[in-house]
Structure formats: C-alpha cells, structure tokens
Amino acid sequence: MTAVQERSVSTPTEAPKSRPIEVKIRRYNPEISDEVTWVTYTVDAFPTDRVLNLLMKIKGEQDGTLTFRRSCAHGVCGSDAMRINGVNRLACKVLMKDMPDKLTIEPIKGLPVEKDLIVDMEPFFEAFRAVKPFLITHGNEPSKEWLQSQADRDRFDDTTKCILCAACTTSCPVFWTDGSYFGPAAIVNAHRFIFDSRDQGAEERLEILNDREGVWRCRTTFNCTEACPRGIQITKAIQEVKQALLFRRV
C-alpha cells in the first residue's frame, strides 16, 4: 500500500484592520491669535502605524496648516518629541497598537511654543552648551591614537546615547517652574565627559554643575528616566555626578 502523506495547509494570515482614532491637538499660531485652541481630527490607523504617521495623514489630507517637527522618523534625530496622552514621547516610536482610540497631543512643556507642536529649543541648547559637552585636554597634541580600555569606555557608555530630543528635560517639574535649571539632558551630556578617562575637564564641568541651578536642583522624581526614548538611566547619571561633586573623585 502506498502511504498517503498528509499536507498541512496554512491558513492565510488576516490582514490587519484599521480603526478610527480621535486625535485632539493643541493648536497655536501667534500670527493669527494669542489664544490656544484644541482641534480634534478623526483618522484611520493601522496597528503598525506610528503617531507620526497619523500627524502626517492629518497634515497631508485634512489640515495643511498643522505644524510639527520631524526628520528621520526612526527615533534617531529626536526632532518629533511631544506630549502624547500626557507623556513625553517621540511620535515616530509610539505604535498605535499600544495606544487607545483617543489621543491628546501637545508640545513638550517648559519651552516657549512657537507654533502648534513646535517649541523654541534655544534655552535647551544653551544649557547643553554651558556644560562644555566636548573633550577637553591640555598639553601637547598627542602623536598617536589615545587608547582607552573597554572598562573605561563602559563607564560612560549609557550617556553617549543621548539624541538631544529634550524629552527628559521637559518632563522635569523643576524645569517647568525654573527655566534656569540646567535640566537632565545637560547633566547627562556633562556626565558623558566627566567620566571619560581621556578628558581633563571634569573639574571644570563639576564646578559648573555645582551652581545652584545645577545638579542640586534635581528632586529625583524619575520623570526624566521614564521619558527617555533611548532608555538612558538619567536619574542614576545625575546621582553619579552628585557623588563626584561630594567626593571629587571621578
């Protein structure tokens, strides 16, 4: 007898279905009015869509006046940071499969709003520049490559991941109420060089951060760590800078 071989028949995978999403967006255009308004749009979204896809659909198909920043759309440039349902996120990284049927979108807090979801980033970058986020060395220029052990590199690896999206700084309650506070992102970028074995400017940066608007303003609420799209342990980094100031050992 000839054996009859059973064949397994695979069932076609059902295509993902879209669902209507209500997107409530904070609108502001100083060229028209000083008043803030809220406008709600309805847009179909697939589970694989990002929030940024919805904003682009609204701008392209419903309201071309909607204004927001975006660039790479892959979570690298950090330009599309905004508050999504009350939490700082990158719009290009938030999947709709993880979101409810209603979204509330507004600009990140603590920075002047220029239009709709766009804020003036200059105060943020001013604090970033103030901590001297670059390698500082003294003496003669080295004649060969400056080698660094893997352990020394690992010491500050986490804080090299910052993409300057400002999601951490603008999630900080201290920054909301005190625009002079350096903020988490500036401290993270100072940390990256303070603990770099090749750098010789640690003392200078520590003095800058020892200012009353420096690390001592941190209240350890962990908002910054939760908001970071790169998963940087920001609160831990701030605590390490505080310890370096207390013991002056880096």
PDB file of C-alpha atoms in Angstrom:
ATOM      1  CA  MET A   1       0.000   0.000   0.000  1.00  0.00           C
ATOM      2  CA  THR A   2       1.130   3.478  -0.761  1.00  0.00           C
ATOM      3  CA  ALA A   3       1.308   5.680   2.271  1.00  0.00           C
ATOM      4  CA  VAL A   4      -0.748   8.799   1.983  1.00  0.00           C
ATOM      5  CA  GLN A   5       1.161  11.829   3.195  1.00  0.00           C
ATOM      6  CA  GLU A   6      -0.821  14.479   4.984  1.00  0.00           C
ATOM      7  CA  ARG A   7      -0.092  18.039   3.978  1.00  0.00           C
ATOM      8  CA  SER A   8      -0.511  20.854   6.406  1.00  0.00           C
ATOM      9  CA  VAL A   9      -2.450  23.694   4.871  1.00  0.00           C
ATOM     10  CA  SER A  10      -1.564  27.066   6.274  1.00  0.00           C
ATOM     11  CA  THR A  11      -4.393  29.497   6.790  1.00  0.00           C
ATOM     12  CA  PRO A  12      -3.728  32.882   5.213  1.00  0.00           C
ATOM     13  CA  THR A  13      -2.912  35.478   7.819  1.00  0.00           C
ATOM     14  CA  GLU A  14      -5.698  38.003   8.096  1.00  0.00           C
ATOM     15  CA  ALA A  15      -4.571  41.475   7.115  1.00  0.00           C
ATOM     16  CA  PRO A  16      -4.503  43.944   9.996  1.00  0.00           C
ATOM     17  CA  LYS A  17      -7.546  46.179  10.142  1.00  0.00           C
ATOM     18  CA  SER A  18      -7.560  49.910  10.613  1.00  0.00           C
ATOM     19  CA  ARG A  19      -9.618  51.692  13.265  1.00  0.00           C
ATOM     20  CA  PRO A  20     -10.757  55.287  13.604  1.00  0.00           C
ATOM     21  CA  ILE A  21      -8.690  57.354  16.030  1.00  0.00           C
ATOM     22  CA  GLU A  22      -9.703  60.683  17.531  1.00  0.00           C
ATOM     23  CA  VAL A  23      -6.649  62.937  17.632  1.00  0.00           C
ATOM     24  CA  LYS A  24      -7.040  66.062  19.757  1.00  0.00           C
ATOM     25  CA  ILE A  25      -4.218  68.512  19.045  1.00  0.00           C
ATOM     26  CA  ARG A  26      -3.258  71.731  20.789  1.00  0.00           C
ATOM     27  CA  ARG A  27      -3.126  74.456  18.149  1.00  0.00           C
ATOM     28  CA  TYR A  28      -1.407  77.825  18.434  1.00  0.00           C
ATOM     29  CA  ASN A  29      -0.495  80.314  15.733  1.00  0.00           C
ATOM     30  CA  PRO A  30       0.734  83.700  17.031  1.00  0.00           C
ATOM     31  CA  GLU A  31       0.324  85.198  13.545  1.00  0.00           C
ATOM     32  CA  ILE A  32      -3.439  84.724  13.854  1.00  0.00           C
ATOM     33  CA  SER A  33      -4.220  84.868  17.573  1.00  0.00           C
ATOM     34  CA  ASP A  34      -2.586  84.665  21.001  1.00  0.00           C
ATOM     35  CA  GLU A  35      -5.247  82.185  22.095  1.00  0.00           C
ATOM     36  CA  VAL A  36      -4.651  78.451  22.278  1.00  0.00           C
ATOM     37  CA  THR A  37      -7.274  76.209  20.696  1.00  0.00           C
ATOM     38  CA  TRP A  38      -7.837  72.471  20.594  1.00  0.00           C
ATOM     39  CA  VAL A  39      -8.843  70.792  17.336  1.00  0.00           C
ATOM     40  CA  THR A  40      -9.973  67.173  17.037  1.00  0.00           C
ATOM     41  CA  TYR A  41      -9.375  65.144  13.888  1.00  0.00           C
ATOM     42  CA  THR A  42     -10.513  61.617  13.029  1.00  0.00           C
ATOM     43  CA  VAL A  43      -8.073  59.459  11.121  1.00  0.00           C
ATOM     44  CA  ASP A  44      -7.904  55.732  10.338  1.00  0.00           C
ATOM     45  CA  ALA A  45      -4.875  53.989  11.791  1.00  0.00           C
ATOM     46  CA  PHE A  46      -3.382  50.526  11.416  1.00  0.00           C
ATOM     47  CA  PRO A  47      -1.744  48.777  14.393  1.00  0.00           C
ATOM     48  CA  THR A  48       1.661  49.242  12.758  1.00  0.00           C
ATOM     49  CA  ASP A  49       1.218  52.988  12.302  1.00  0.00           C
ATOM     50  CA  ARG A  50       3.179  55.362  14.484  1.00  0.00           C
ATOM     51  CA  VAL A  51       1.671  58.514  15.939  1.00  0.00           C
ATOM     52  CA  LEU A  52       3.847  60.419  13.470  1.00  0.00           C
ATOM     53  CA  ASN A  53       2.035  58.643  10.611  1.00  0.00           C
ATOM     54  CA  LEU A  54      -1.266  59.966  11.922  1.00  0.00           C
ATOM     55  CA  LEU A  55       0.064  63.523  12.143  1.00  0.00           C
ATOM     56  CA  MET A  56       1.368  63.292   8.580  1.00  0.00           C
ATOM     57  CA  LYS A  57      -2.009  61.970   7.375  1.00  0.00           C
ATOM     58  CA  ILE A  58      -3.792  64.852   9.080  1.00  0.00           C
ATOM     59  CA  LYS A  59      -1.402  67.395   7.582  1.00  0.00           C
ATOM     60  CA  GLY A  60      -1.492  65.822   4.133  1.00  0.00           C
ATOM     61  CA  GLU A  61      -5.197  65.018   3.877  1.00  0.00           C
ATOM     62  CA  GLN A  62      -7.155  67.186   6.324  1.00  0.00           C
ATOM     63  CA  ASP A  63      -5.313  70.298   7.514  1.00  0.00           C
ATOM     64  CA  GLY A  64      -2.148  71.509   5.832  1.00  0.00           C
ATOM     65  CA  THR A  65      -1.676  74.233   8.455  1.00  0.00           C
ATOM     66  CA  LEU A  66      -0.796  71.729  11.195  1.00  0.00           C
ATOM     67  CA  THR A  67       2.832  72.315  12.173  1.00  0.00           C
ATOM     68  CA  PHE A  68       5.271  69.913  13.840  1.00  0.00           C
ATOM     69  CA  ARG A  69       8.921  68.901  13.608  1.00  0.00           C
ATOM     70  CA  ARG A  70      10.086  65.617  12.171  1.00  0.00           C
ATOM     71  CA  SER A  71      13.098  64.369  10.257  1.00  0.00           C
ATOM     72  CA  CYS A  72      14.400  60.803  10.241  1.00  0.00           C
ATOM     73  CA  ALA A  73      11.158  59.179  11.510  1.00  0.00           C
ATOM     74  CA  HIS A  74      13.252  56.371  13.051  1.00  0.00           C
ATOM     75  CA  GLY A  75      13.923  57.557  16.600  1.00  0.00           C
ATOM     76  CA  VAL A  76      17.425  58.812  15.854  1.00  0.00           C
ATOM     77  CA  CYS A  77      17.146  62.566  15.271  1.00  0.00           C
ATOM     78  CA  GLY A  78      14.880  63.288  18.247  1.00  0.00           C
ATOM     79  CA  SER A  79      13.095  66.134  16.470  1.00  0.00           C
ATOM     80  CA  ASP A  80       9.499  64.935  16.974  1.00  0.00           C
ATOM     81  CA  ALA A  81       9.368  64.911  20.778  1.00  0.00           C
ATOM     82  CA  MET A  82       5.885  65.865  22.031  1.00  0.00           C
ATOM     83  CA  ARG A  83       3.416  65.091  24.803  1.00  0.00           C
ATOM     84  CA  ILE A  84       1.213  62.182  23.795  1.00  0.00           C
ATOM     85  CA  ASN A  85      -1.614  61.495  26.255  1.00  0.00           C
ATOM     86  CA  GLY A  86       0.286  63.462  28.884  1.00  0.00           C
ATOM     87  CA  VAL A  87       3.635  61.700  28.459  1.00  0.00           C
ATOM     88  CA  ASN A  88       6.732  62.892  26.595  1.00  0.00           C
ATOM     89  CA  ARG A  89       7.405  60.590  23.664  1.00  0.00           C
ATOM     90  CA  LEU A  90       8.907  60.557  20.181  1.00  0.00           C
ATOM     91  CA  ALA A  91       5.938  60.437  17.812  1.00  0.00           C
ATOM     92  CA  CYS A  92       7.883  58.201  15.421  1.00  0.00           C
ATOM     93  CA  LYS A  93       8.371  55.490  18.053  1.00  0.00           C
ATOM     94  CA  VAL A  94       4.848  55.176  19.508  1.00  0.00           C
ATOM     95  CA  LEU A  95       2.948  52.333  17.824  1.00  0.00           C
ATOM     96  CA  MET A  96      -0.819  52.657  17.522  1.00  0.00           C
ATOM     97  CA  LYS A  97      -1.282  49.044  18.590  1.00  0.00           C
ATOM     98  CA  ASP A  98      -0.228  50.217  22.048  1.00  0.00           C
ATOM     99  CA  MET A  99      -2.491  53.285  22.118  1.00  0.00           C
ATOM    100  CA  PRO A 100      -6.215  53.860  22.832  1.00  0.00           C
ATOM    101  CA  ASP A 101      -8.774  55.187  20.368  1.00  0.00           C
ATOM    102  CA  LYS A 102      -8.323  58.750  21.588  1.00  0.00           C
ATOM    103  CA  LEU A 103      -5.067  60.701  21.532  1.00  0.00           C
ATOM    104  CA  THR A 104      -4.272  64.087  23.029  1.00  0.00           C
ATOM    105  CA  ILE A 105      -1.165  65.679  21.551  1.00  0.00           C
ATOM    106  CA  GLU A 106       0.522  68.880  22.705  1.00  0.00           C
ATOM    107  CA  PRO A 107       4.022  70.399  22.651  1.00  0.00           C
ATOM    108  CA  ILE A 108       6.607  69.490  25.282  1.00  0.00           C
ATOM    109  CA  LYS A 109       6.401  71.682  28.385  1.00  0.00           C
ATOM    110  CA  GLY A 110       8.794  74.262  29.778  1.00  0.00           C
ATOM    111  CA  LEU A 111       9.954  75.741  26.454  1.00  0.00           C
ATOM    112  CA  PRO A 112       8.294  78.636  24.581  1.00  0.00           C
ATOM    113  CA  VAL A 113       5.792  77.448  21.976  1.00  0.00           C
ATOM    114  CA  GLU A 114       6.430  78.943  18.536  1.00  0.00           C
ATOM    115  CA  LYS A 115       3.551  77.319  16.662  1.00  0.00           C
ATOM    116  CA  ASP A 116       1.347  74.275  17.272  1.00  0.00           C
ATOM    117  CA  LEU A 117       3.703  71.445  18.345  1.00  0.00           C
ATOM    118  CA  ILE A 118       6.944  73.353  17.711  1.00  0.00           C
ATOM    119  CA  VAL A 119       8.846  74.846  20.648  1.00  0.00           C
ATOM    120  CA  ASP A 120      11.863  77.142  20.805  1.00  0.00           C
ATOM    121  CA  MET A 121      14.764  74.787  21.597  1.00  0.00           C
ATOM    122  CA  GLU A 122      17.336  77.546  22.172  1.00  0.00           C
ATOM    123  CA  PRO A 123      17.042  77.592  26.026  1.00  0.00           C
ATOM    124  CA  PHE A 124      17.575  73.824  25.973  1.00  0.00           C
ATOM    125  CA  PHE A 125      20.670  74.055  23.751  1.00  0.00           C
ATOM    126  CA  GLU A 126      22.004  76.979  25.754  1.00  0.00           C
ATOM    127  CA  ALA A 127      22.109  74.753  28.853  1.00  0.00           C
ATOM    128  CA  PHE A 128      23.670  71.962  26.765  1.00  0.00           C
ATOM    129  CA  ARG A 129      26.459  74.238  25.542  1.00  0.00           C
ATOM    130  CA  ALA A 130      27.061  75.617  29.047  1.00  0.00           C
ATOM    131  CA  VAL A 131      28.352  72.269  30.379  1.00  0.00           C
ATOM    132  CA  LYS A 132      31.042  72.118  27.669  1.00  0.00           C
ATOM    133  CA  PRO A 133      29.960  68.842  26.019  1.00  0.00           C
ATOM    134  CA  PHE A 134      33.226  68.161  24.230  1.00  0.00           C
ATOM    135  CA  LEU A 135      36.570  66.532  25.001  1.00  0.00           C
ATOM    136  CA  ILE A 136      38.914  68.847  26.916  1.00  0.00           C
ATOM    137  CA  THR A 137      42.628  68.056  27.025  1.00  0.00           C
ATOM    138  CA  HIS A 138      45.720  70.024  27.990  1.00  0.00           C
ATOM    139  CA  GLY A 139      49.350  69.900  26.935  1.00  0.00           C
ATOM    140  CA  ASN A 140      50.801  68.912  23.599  1.00  0.00           C
ATOM    141  CA  GLU A 141      48.774  67.332  20.861  1.00  0.00           C
ATOM    142  CA  PRO A 142      49.119  63.524  21.085  1.00  0.00           C
ATOM    143  CA  SER A 143      51.344  61.901  18.486  1.00  0.00           C
ATOM    144  CA  LYS A 144      49.324  58.692  18.296  1.00  0.00           C
ATOM    145  CA  GLU A 145      45.837  57.370  18.923  1.00  0.00           C
ATOM    146  CA  TRP A 146      44.632  57.777  22.508  1.00  0.00           C
ATOM    147  CA  LEU A 147      43.726  54.252  23.566  1.00  0.00           C
ATOM    148  CA  GLN A 148      41.015  53.502  26.086  1.00  0.00           C
ATOM    149  CA  SER A 149      40.196  50.225  27.814  1.00  0.00           C
ATOM    150  CA  GLN A 150      36.801  48.616  27.367  1.00  0.00           C
ATOM    151  CA  ALA A 151      36.111  49.093  31.085  1.00  0.00           C
ATOM    152  CA  ASP A 152      36.872  52.808  30.822  1.00  0.00           C
ATOM    153  CA  ARG A 153      34.586  53.068  27.789  1.00  0.00           C
ATOM    154  CA  ASP A 154      31.800  51.196  29.542  1.00  0.00           C
ATOM    155  CA  ARG A 155      31.949  53.700  32.413  1.00  0.00           C
ATOM    156  CA  PHE A 156      30.132  56.356  30.380  1.00  0.00           C
ATOM    157  CA  ASP A 157      28.602  54.262  27.594  1.00  0.00           C
ATOM    158  CA  ASP A 158      24.995  54.825  28.691  1.00  0.00           C
ATOM    159  CA  THR A 159      25.151  58.602  28.487  1.00  0.00           C
ATOM    160  CA  THR A 160      26.605  58.580  24.958  1.00  0.00           C
ATOM    161  CA  LYS A 161      23.148  57.549  23.697  1.00  0.00           C
ATOM    162  CA  CYS A 162      21.547  60.977  24.150  1.00  0.00           C
ATOM    163  CA  ILE A 163      19.960  62.357  20.947  1.00  0.00           C
ATOM    164  CA  LEU A 164      19.091  65.792  22.418  1.00  0.00           C
ATOM    165  CA  CYS A 165      15.342  65.370  21.910  1.00  0.00           C
ATOM    166  CA  ALA A 166      14.627  67.280  25.181  1.00  0.00           C
ATOM    167  CA  ALA A 167      12.036  64.699  26.246  1.00  0.00           C
ATOM    168  CA  CYS A 168      13.779  64.232  29.600  1.00  0.00           C
ATOM    169  CA  THR A 169      14.370  67.903  30.386  1.00  0.00           C
ATOM    170  CA  THR A 170      10.822  68.943  29.503  1.00  0.00           C
ATOM    171  CA  SER A 171       9.347  66.153  31.639  1.00  0.00           C
ATOM    172  CA  CYS A 172      11.072  67.581  34.741  1.00  0.00           C
ATOM    173  CA  PRO A 173       8.801  69.506  37.174  1.00  0.00           C
ATOM    174  CA  VAL A 174      11.780  71.578  38.334  1.00  0.00           C
ATOM    175  CA  PHE A 175      12.475  72.680  34.764  1.00  0.00           C
ATOM    176  CA  TRP A 176       8.810  73.616  34.278  1.00  0.00           C
ATOM    177  CA  THR A 177       8.936  76.021  37.221  1.00  0.00           C
ATOM    178  CA  ASP A 178      12.533  77.208  36.922  1.00  0.00           C
ATOM    179  CA  GLY A 179      13.785  77.908  33.431  1.00  0.00           C
ATOM    180  CA  SER A 180      17.311  78.491  34.763  1.00  0.00           C
ATOM    181  CA  TYR A 181      17.784  74.849  35.805  1.00  0.00           C
ATOM    182  CA  PHE A 182      20.304  73.107  33.550  1.00  0.00           C
ATOM    183  CA  GLY A 183      17.996  70.137  33.202  1.00  0.00           C
ATOM    184  CA  PRO A 184      18.608  66.389  32.872  1.00  0.00           C
ATOM    185  CA  ALA A 185      19.891  66.390  29.277  1.00  0.00           C
ATOM    186  CA  ALA A 186      22.648  68.905  30.003  1.00  0.00           C
ATOM    187  CA  ILE A 187      23.744  66.913  33.067  1.00  0.00           C
ATOM    188  CA  VAL A 188      23.705  63.670  31.061  1.00  0.00           C
ATOM    189  CA  ASN A 189      25.997  65.209  28.436  1.00  0.00           C
ATOM    190  CA  ALA A 190      28.302  66.554  31.134  1.00  0.00           C
ATOM    191  CA  HIS A 191      28.376  63.050  32.683  1.00  0.00           C
ATOM    192  CA  ARG A 192      29.460  61.601  29.336  1.00  0.00           C
ATOM    193  CA  PHE A 193      32.722  63.624  29.503  1.00  0.00           C
ATOM    194  CA  ILE A 194      33.224  63.846  33.273  1.00  0.00           C
ATOM    195  CA  PHE A 195      33.693  60.081  33.408  1.00  0.00           C
ATOM    196  CA  ASP A 196      35.655  59.772  30.157  1.00  0.00           C
ATOM    197  CA  SER A 197      39.200  58.683  31.076  1.00  0.00           C
ATOM    198  CA  ARG A 198      40.648  60.751  28.197  1.00  0.00           C
ATOM    199  CA  ASP A 199      39.048  64.013  29.319  1.00  0.00           C
ATOM    200  CA  GLN A 200      40.819  66.542  31.553  1.00  0.00           C
ATOM    201  CA  GLY A 201      37.972  68.999  32.075  1.00  0.00           C
ATOM    202  CA  ALA A 202      35.991  67.133  34.718  1.00  0.00           C
ATOM    203  CA  GLU A 203      36.728  69.620  37.500  1.00  0.00           C
ATOM    204  CA  GLU A 204      35.630  72.496  35.297  1.00  0.00           C
ATOM    205  CA  ARG A 205      32.312  70.840  34.486  1.00  0.00           C
ATOM    206  CA  LEU A 206      31.733  69.828  38.089  1.00  0.00           C
ATOM    207  CA  GLU A 207      32.143  73.462  39.136  1.00  0.00           C
ATOM    208  CA  ILE A 208      29.573  74.474  36.520  1.00  0.00           C
ATOM    209  CA  LEU A 209      27.116  71.865  37.772  1.00  0.00           C
ATOM    210  CA  ASN A 210      27.782  72.789  41.393  1.00  0.00           C
ATOM    211  CA  ASP A 211      25.897  76.021  40.697  1.00  0.00           C
ATOM    212  CA  ARG A 212      22.554  76.449  42.463  1.00  0.00           C
ATOM    213  CA  GLU A 213      20.830  75.728  39.136  1.00  0.00           C
ATOM    214  CA  GLY A 214      22.906  72.596  38.603  1.00  0.00           C
ATOM    215  CA  VAL A 215      22.581  69.026  39.848  1.00  0.00           C
ATOM    216  CA  TRP A 216      21.371  70.000  43.313  1.00  0.00           C
ATOM    217  CA  ARG A 217      18.050  71.170  41.866  1.00  0.00           C
ATOM    218  CA  CYS A 218      17.216  67.581  40.901  1.00  0.00           C
ATOM    219  CA  ARG A 219      14.442  66.141  43.086  1.00  0.00           C
ATOM    220  CA  THR A 220      14.818  62.541  41.856  1.00  0.00           C
ATOM    221  CA  THR A 221      11.269  62.155  40.515  1.00  0.00           C
ATOM    222  CA  PHE A 222      12.452  59.727  37.765  1.00  0.00           C
ATOM    223  CA  ASN A 223      10.275  61.543  35.182  1.00  0.00           C
ATOM    224  CA  CYS A 224      13.354  62.037  33.024  1.00  0.00           C
ATOM    225  CA  THR A 225      14.325  58.364  33.062  1.00  0.00           C
ATOM    226  CA  GLU A 226      10.790  57.288  32.177  1.00  0.00           C
ATOM    227  CA  ALA A 227      10.580  59.793  29.319  1.00  0.00           C
ATOM    228  CA  CYS A 228      13.915  58.961  27.662  1.00  0.00           C
ATOM    229  CA  PRO A 229      13.278  57.235  24.299  1.00  0.00           C
ATOM    230  CA  ARG A 230      16.811  55.810  24.357  1.00  0.00           C
ATOM    231  CA  GLY A 231      16.459  54.102  27.734  1.00  0.00           C
ATOM    232  CA  ILE A 232      19.263  56.097  29.387  1.00  0.00           C
ATOM    233  CA  GLN A 233      19.386  55.764  33.169  1.00  0.00           C
ATOM    234  CA  ILE A 234      19.273  59.529  33.586  1.00  0.00           C
ATOM    235  CA  THR A 235      18.474  59.688  37.301  1.00  0.00           C
ATOM    236  CA  LYS A 236      21.377  57.331  38.001  1.00  0.00           C
ATOM    237  CA  ALA A 237      23.715  59.532  35.938  1.00  0.00           C
ATOM    238  CA  ILE A 238      22.640  62.628  37.877  1.00  0.00           C
ATOM    239  CA  GLN A 239      23.272  60.845  41.172  1.00  0.00           C
ATOM    240  CA  GLU A 240      26.760  59.847  39.976  1.00  0.00           C
ATOM    241  CA  VAL A 241      27.561  63.479  39.178  1.00  0.00           C
ATOM    242  CA  LYS A 242      26.340  64.473  42.648  1.00  0.00           C
ATOM    243  CA  GLN A 243      28.603  61.839  44.210  1.00  0.00           C
ATOM    244  CA  ALA A 244      31.539  63.062  42.133  1.00  0.00           C
ATOM    245  CA  LEU A 245      30.938  66.550  43.481  1.00  0.00           C
ATOM    246  CA  LEU A 246      30.750  65.342  47.062  1.00  0.00           C
ATOM    247  CA  PHE A 247      33.900  63.232  46.862  1.00  0.00           C
ATOM    248  CA  ARG A 248      35.651  64.937  43.940  1.00  0.00           C
ATOM    249  CA  ARG A 249      36.771  61.575  42.639  1.00  0.00           C
ATOM    250  CA  VAL A 250      35.963  60.765  39.019  1.00  0.00           C
TER     251      VAL A 250
END
